[in-house]
Coordinates of C-alpha atoms and ligand atoms in Angstrom, one line a residue:
M657 CA 58.5 -5.6 -1.9
A658 CA 61.0 -4.3 0.5
E659 CA 64.4 -3.7 -1.1
G660 CA 67.2 -6.2 -0.2
T661 CA 64.7 -9.1 0.3
I662 CA 64.4 -10.0 -3.3
R663 CA 66.1 -13.1 -4.6
K664 CA 66.0 -13.8 -8.3
L665 CA 65.5 -17.5 -9.1
S666 CA 65.2 -17.0 -12.8
D667 CA 64.5 -14.3 -15.4
T668 CA 60.8 -14.6 -14.6
V669 CA 60.6 -15.7 -10.9
S670 CA 61.8 -13.6 -8.0
I671 CA 61.3 -14.5 -4.3
D672 CA 60.4 -12.0 -1.6
L673 CA 62.3 -13.3 1.5
A674 CA 60.2 -11.2 3.8
K675 CA 57.2 -13.2 2.7
E676 CA 58.6 -16.5 1.5
M677 CA 61.0 -19.1 2.8
L678 CA 62.8 -22.1 1.4
G679 CA 61.3 -25.3 2.6
K680 CA 63.0 -28.6 3.3
D681 CA 61.4 -29.9 0.2
G682 CA 63.5 -27.5 -1.8
M683 CA 60.5 -25.4 -2.8
W684 CA 59.6 -21.9 -1.6
H685 CA 56.7 -21.5 0.8
C686 CA 54.5 -18.6 2.0
R687 CA 55.6 -17.6 5.5
K688 CA 51.9 -16.9 6.4
C689 CA 49.9 -19.9 5.1
G690 CA 52.8 -22.3 4.5
E691 CA 51.7 -23.2 1.0
V692 CA 54.1 -23.5 -1.9
T693 CA 54.7 -20.2 -3.7
A694 CA 57.4 -21.3 -6.2
R695 CA 58.4 -24.8 -7.3
R696 CA 61.1 -26.2 -9.5
I697 CA 60.1 -28.3 -12.4
R698 CA 62.2 -30.3 -14.8
M699 CA 61.5 -30.0 -18.4
Q700 CA 62.3 -32.3 -21.2
T701 CA 63.1 -29.9 -24.1
I702 CA 64.8 -32.0 -26.7
P703 CA 65.4 -35.7 -26.2
G704 CA 68.2 -36.2 -23.8
A705 CA 68.5 -32.5 -22.7
R706 CA 67.0 -31.7 -19.4
R707 CA 66.3 -28.2 -18.2
E708 CA 65.1 -26.9 -14.8
R709 CA 62.7 -24.1 -14.4
W710 CA 61.0 -22.2 -11.6
I711 CA 57.4 -21.5 -11.7
R712 CA 55.2 -19.4 -9.5
C713 CA 52.3 -20.9 -7.6
R714 CA 49.4 -19.2 -5.9
C715 CA 49.2 -19.8 -2.2
A716 CA 46.0 -19.6 -0.1
C717 CA 46.8 -15.9 0.6
D718 CA 47.2 -15.1 -3.1
E719 CA 43.9 -16.9 -3.9
E720 CA 42.1 -14.9 -1.2
K721 CA 43.6 -11.7 -2.5
A722 CA 42.6 -12.5 -6.1
R723 CA 39.1 -13.5 -4.9
K724 CA 38.7 -10.2 -3.1
A725 CA 40.0 -8.2 -6.0
Q726 CA 37.5 -10.0 -8.3
E727 CA 34.7 -9.4 -5.9
E728 CA 35.5 -5.7 -5.7
A729 CA 35.7 -5.5 -9.5
I730 CA 32.3 -7.1 -9.8
S731 CA 30.8 -4.8 -7.2
R732 CA 32.3 -1.8 -8.8
E733 CA 30.9 -3.0 -12.2
K734 CA 27.5 -3.6 -10.6
K735 CA 27.5 -0.2 -9.0
A736 CA 28.3 1.5 -12.3
K737 CA 25.6 -0.5 -14.0
V738 CA 23.0 0.4 -11.4
E739 CA 24.1 4.0 -11.6
E740 CA 23.6 3.9 -15.4
I741 CA 20.2 2.3 -15.0
R742 CA 19.2 4.9 -12.5
K743 CA 20.3 7.7 -14.8
R744 CA 18.2 6.4 -17.6
S745 CA 15.2 5.7 -15.4
M746 CA 14.1 9.3 -15.0
M747 CA 13.5 8.7 -11.4
G748 CA 13.4 12.2 -9.9
D749 CA 15.0 13.3 -6.6
R750 CA 11.8 13.4 -4.6
Y751 CA 11.4 9.6 -4.7
G752 CA 15.0 8.6 -5.4
D753 CA 15.6 7.4 -1.9
A754 CA 12.3 5.5 -1.5
R755 CA 12.9 1.9 -0.5
F756 CA 10.7 -0.7 1.1
S757 CA 12.9 -0.3 4.2
T758 CA 12.4 3.5 4.3
V759 CA 8.6 3.2 4.0
T760 CA 7.1 4.5 7.3
E761 CA 4.4 1.9 7.9
D762 CA 0.9 3.2 8.4
A763 CA -0.2 0.3 10.6
R764 CA -3.7 1.6 10.8
S765 CA -4.3 1.1 7.1
E766 CA -4.9 -2.5 6.1
S767 CA -4.8 -1.6 2.4
F768 CA -1.4 0.0 2.9
I769 CA 0.1 -3.1 4.5
R770 CA -1.4 -5.3 1.9
T771 CA -0.1 -3.1 -0.9
L772 CA 3.3 -3.1 0.6
E773 CA 3.3 -6.9 0.9
V774 CA 2.2 -7.4 -2.7
L775 CA 4.8 -5.0 -4.0
Q776 CA 7.6 -6.6 -1.9
D777 CA 6.5 -10.0 -3.2
Y778 CA 6.6 -8.6 -6.7
S779 CA 10.1 -7.3 -6.3
E780 CA 11.3 -10.6 -4.9
N781 CA 9.9 -12.4 -7.9
A782 CA 10.9 -9.8 -10.4
S783 CA 12.4 -12.1 -13.0
K784 CA 9.2 -14.2 -13.0
M785 CA 7.1 -11.1 -13.3
L786 CA 9.2 -9.9 -16.2
E787 CA 9.0 -13.2 -17.9
R788 CA 5.2 -13.3 -17.5
G789 CA 4.7 -9.7 -18.3
T790 CA 2.7 -9.2 -15.1
G791 CA 1.7 -5.6 -14.5
I792 CA 0.1 -3.7 -11.6
Y793 CA -2.7 -1.2 -11.4
L794 CA -2.6 0.7 -8.2
Y795 CA -5.2 3.3 -7.6
G796 CA -6.6 5.4 -4.7
P797 CA -7.1 9.0 -3.6
T798 CA -4.5 11.7 -3.7
G799 CA -1.6 11.8 -1.2
V800 CA -2.0 8.2 0.2
G801 CA 1.5 7.2 -1.0
K802 CA 0.9 5.5 -4.4
T803 CA 3.9 7.2 -6.1
Y804 CA 6.1 6.7 -3.1
L805 CA 5.4 2.9 -3.0
L806 CA 5.8 2.5 -6.7
A807 CA 9.1 4.4 -6.5
A808 CA 10.2 2.1 -3.8
L809 CA 9.5 -0.8 -6.0
A810 CA 11.2 0.8 -9.0
N811 CA 14.3 1.5 -6.9
E812 CA 14.4 -2.0 -5.5
L813 CA 14.2 -3.4 -9.1
M814 CA 17.0 -1.1 -10.2
E815 CA 19.2 -2.3 -7.3
C816 CA 18.8 -5.8 -8.8
M817 CA 19.9 -4.4 -12.2
H818 CA 16.6 -4.4 -13.9
T819 CA 16.0 -1.6 -16.3
V820 CA 13.3 0.8 -15.3
L821 CA 11.5 3.8 -16.8
F822 CA 9.7 5.7 -14.1
S823 CA 7.5 8.2 -15.9
S824 CA 3.9 9.1 -16.7
I825 CA 1.8 9.3 -19.9
A826 CA 1.8 13.1 -19.5
E827 CA 5.6 13.2 -19.2
I828 CA 6.1 10.9 -22.2
L829 CA 3.7 13.0 -24.3
K830 CA 5.8 16.1 -23.3
R831 CA 8.9 14.3 -24.5
I832 CA 7.2 13.5 -27.8
R833 CA 6.2 17.1 -28.2
G834 CA 9.8 18.0 -27.5
T835 CA 10.9 16.0 -30.5
W836 CA 9.1 18.5 -32.7
Q837 CA 11.8 21.1 -31.9
K838 CA 14.4 21.7 -34.5
D839 CA 17.3 21.1 -32.0
A840 CA 15.6 18.1 -30.4
K841 CA 18.0 15.5 -28.9
E842 CA 15.8 12.5 -29.5
D843 CA 13.2 11.5 -32.0
E844 CA 9.8 9.8 -31.4
E845 CA 11.0 6.4 -32.5
A846 CA 13.8 6.5 -29.9
I847 CA 11.1 7.2 -27.2
F848 CA 8.9 4.3 -28.5
A849 CA 11.9 2.0 -28.6
E850 CA 12.6 2.7 -25.0
I851 CA 8.9 2.1 -24.1
R852 CA 9.1 -1.3 -25.9
T853 CA 12.4 -2.5 -24.5
V854 CA 12.7 -1.2 -20.9
E855 CA 12.1 -4.2 -18.5
F856 CA 9.7 -2.4 -16.1
L857 CA 7.7 0.6 -17.2
F858 CA 6.1 2.7 -14.5
L859 CA 3.3 5.0 -15.7
D860 CA 2.4 7.2 -12.7
D861 CA -0.9 9.0 -12.4
I862 CA -2.7 7.8 -15.5
G863 CA -6.0 9.6 -15.9
Q864 CA -4.6 13.1 -15.4
E865 CA -4.6 13.6 -19.1
N866 CA -7.5 15.2 -21.1
F867 CA -9.2 12.8 -23.4
G868 CA -11.9 15.2 -24.5
I869 CA -12.8 16.1 -28.1
S870 CA -10.7 19.2 -28.8
G871 CA -7.9 18.7 -31.4
S872 CA -5.0 18.4 -28.8
D873 CA -7.1 16.1 -26.6
N874 CA -7.6 13.9 -29.6
W875 CA -3.8 13.8 -30.1
T876 CA -3.4 12.9 -26.5
R877 CA -5.9 10.0 -26.8
E878 CA -4.3 8.7 -29.9
K879 CA -0.7 8.9 -28.5
T880 CA -1.9 7.3 -25.3
Y881 CA -3.3 4.4 -27.3
E882 CA 0.0 4.1 -29.3
L883 CA 2.1 4.1 -26.1
V884 CA -0.1 1.6 -24.3
N885 CA -0.3 -0.6 -27.4
A886 CA 3.4 -0.5 -28.0
R887 CA 3.9 -1.8 -24.4
Y888 CA 1.1 -4.2 -24.7
N889 CA 2.7 -5.8 -27.8
S890 CA 6.1 -6.0 -26.1
M891 CA 4.5 -8.1 -23.4
R892 CA 6.7 -6.6 -20.7
P893 CA 5.4 -5.5 -17.3
T894 CA 3.8 -2.1 -16.9
I895 CA 3.0 -0.7 -13.5
F896 CA 0.3 2.0 -13.4
S897 CA -0.9 4.3 -10.6
S898 CA -4.0 6.4 -10.8
N899 CA -6.5 8.4 -8.8
M900 CA -9.2 6.4 -10.5
S901 CA -10.3 2.8 -11.0
L902 CA -10.0 1.3 -14.4
E903 CA -13.8 1.7 -14.8
A904 CA -13.5 5.4 -14.0
L905 CA -10.6 5.7 -16.4
R906 CA -12.7 4.1 -19.1
A907 CA -15.6 6.5 -18.3
K908 CA -13.2 9.5 -18.5
G909 CA -12.8 8.7 -22.2
I910 CA -9.4 7.0 -22.4
G911 CA -11.0 4.7 -25.0
Q912 CA -12.2 1.1 -24.8
P913 CA -9.1 -0.3 -26.6
V914 CA -6.7 1.3 -24.1
A915 CA -8.8 0.4 -21.1
E916 CA -9.0 -3.2 -22.3
R917 CA -5.3 -3.4 -22.9
I918 CA -4.5 -2.0 -19.5
A919 CA -6.9 -4.5 -17.9
E920 CA -5.2 -7.4 -19.7
M921 CA -1.7 -6.1 -18.8
T922 CA -2.4 -5.6 -15.1
T923 CA -3.3 -8.9 -13.4
I924 CA -2.5 -7.4 -10.1
R925 CA -5.0 -4.7 -9.0
L926 CA -4.6 -2.8 -5.8
E927 CA -6.7 -0.2 -4.2
L928 CA -4.8 2.0 -1.7
T929 CA -6.9 3.9 0.8
G930 CA -5.9 5.9 3.8
V931 CA -5.0 9.4 4.9
N932 CA -3.6 12.1 2.7
R933 CA 0.0 12.2 3.8
R934 CA 0.6 15.6 2.2
R935 CA -2.3 17.2 3.9
R936 CA -1.5 15.7 7.2
R937 CA 2.1 17.0 7.0
N938 CA 1.3 20.5 5.5
A939 CA -2.2 21.0 7.1
V940 CA -3.8 22.6 4.1
Ligands
ATP72 N1 5.2 5.2 3.2 C1 5.7 6.4 3.2 N2 6.7 6.7 4.0 C2 7.2 8.0 4.0 N3 6.7 9.0 3.2 C3 5.7 8.7 2.4 C4 5.1 7.4 2.3 N4 4.1 7.4 1.4 C5 4.1 8.7 1.0 N5 5.0 9.5 1.6 C6 5.1 10.9 1.3 O1 3.8 11.4 1.3 C7 3.6 12.3 0.2 C8 2.4 11.8 -0.6 O2 2.8 10.5 -1.2 P1 2.6 10.2 -2.7 O3 3.2 11.3 -3.6 O4 3.2 8.9 -3.0 O5 1.1 10.2 -2.9 P2 0.2 9.7 -4.2 O6 -0.8 8.7 -3.7 O7 1.0 9.4 -5.3 O8 -0.6 11.1 -4.5 P3 -1.2 11.6 -5.9 O9 -2.4 10.8 -6.2 O10 -1.5 13.0 -5.6 O11 -0.1 11.5 -6.9 C9 4.9 12.4 -0.5 O12 5.6 13.6 -0.1 C10 5.7 11.2 -0.1 O13 7.0 11.4 -0.1
MG73 MG1 1.4 10.3 -7.2
ZN74 ZN1 50.1 -17.6 1.8

């Protein structure tokens, strides 16, 4: 308020003459919108004794200002929340900017367009997918853009404030092995709690692991079962990508119980074919 323009009406109400004017009705009005900004009311305190008091009113401009401030606060809060979700998602830098809008469409590949359509539809119906626990199994040869498309989906989900973990079986197993260190920051239970509770779990590149018969391969197979089973029991959506079909995954030795659970969890199956984008770009 500019100095010299303030008039005190009471201990609690001051008028800014630059912005307000006294109306014929004896009340103060906003110079801009004309609405009442301060009105006098008569109060009956004790029987017989009347007292007058000024009270402040919000004019249309004040309402607008308050609405904007509230909107800004909400958007700030949302931004902070999305930022927090992104931090926890383990989405790396490489695919951090992937969005459906940044996908360079490969018009020649029908499977690409179909995949993009299904994933977009999935993201638009995210709450329903979450409720139903609908998962996705996306498979196809290397370099066709599976991780990129799933990252775009994950990023879109996070923008809508859904919690996401974008990881892989191999990465999660590495985290579990990390808990064996003496100075480990997390324990295995915390990792499993995250697996169970995150809204959308992305397991990229399943099938890269060794499910052979050596001791460590056995551990990998058992932990893979535990991870998939934990998620299966939570009934929340899991989105897989792989170089192999579910049948091939089963043949590789992931185990019948795991394969069956994945099949049940992923009612959306997508095969992505096309050119190897990495090879095309780097010509190796
Ligand atoms: N639609 C797209 N628009 C722009 N860049 C893309 C698109 N799809 C993929 N890429 C880029 O092409 C490269 C290969 O894609 P991506 O890593 O998603 O393949 P992939 O199918 O996951 O391969 P792999 O099976 O080896 O994991 C990446 O560098 C990625 O950034
Ligand atoms: Mg990939
Ligand atoms: Zn006003």
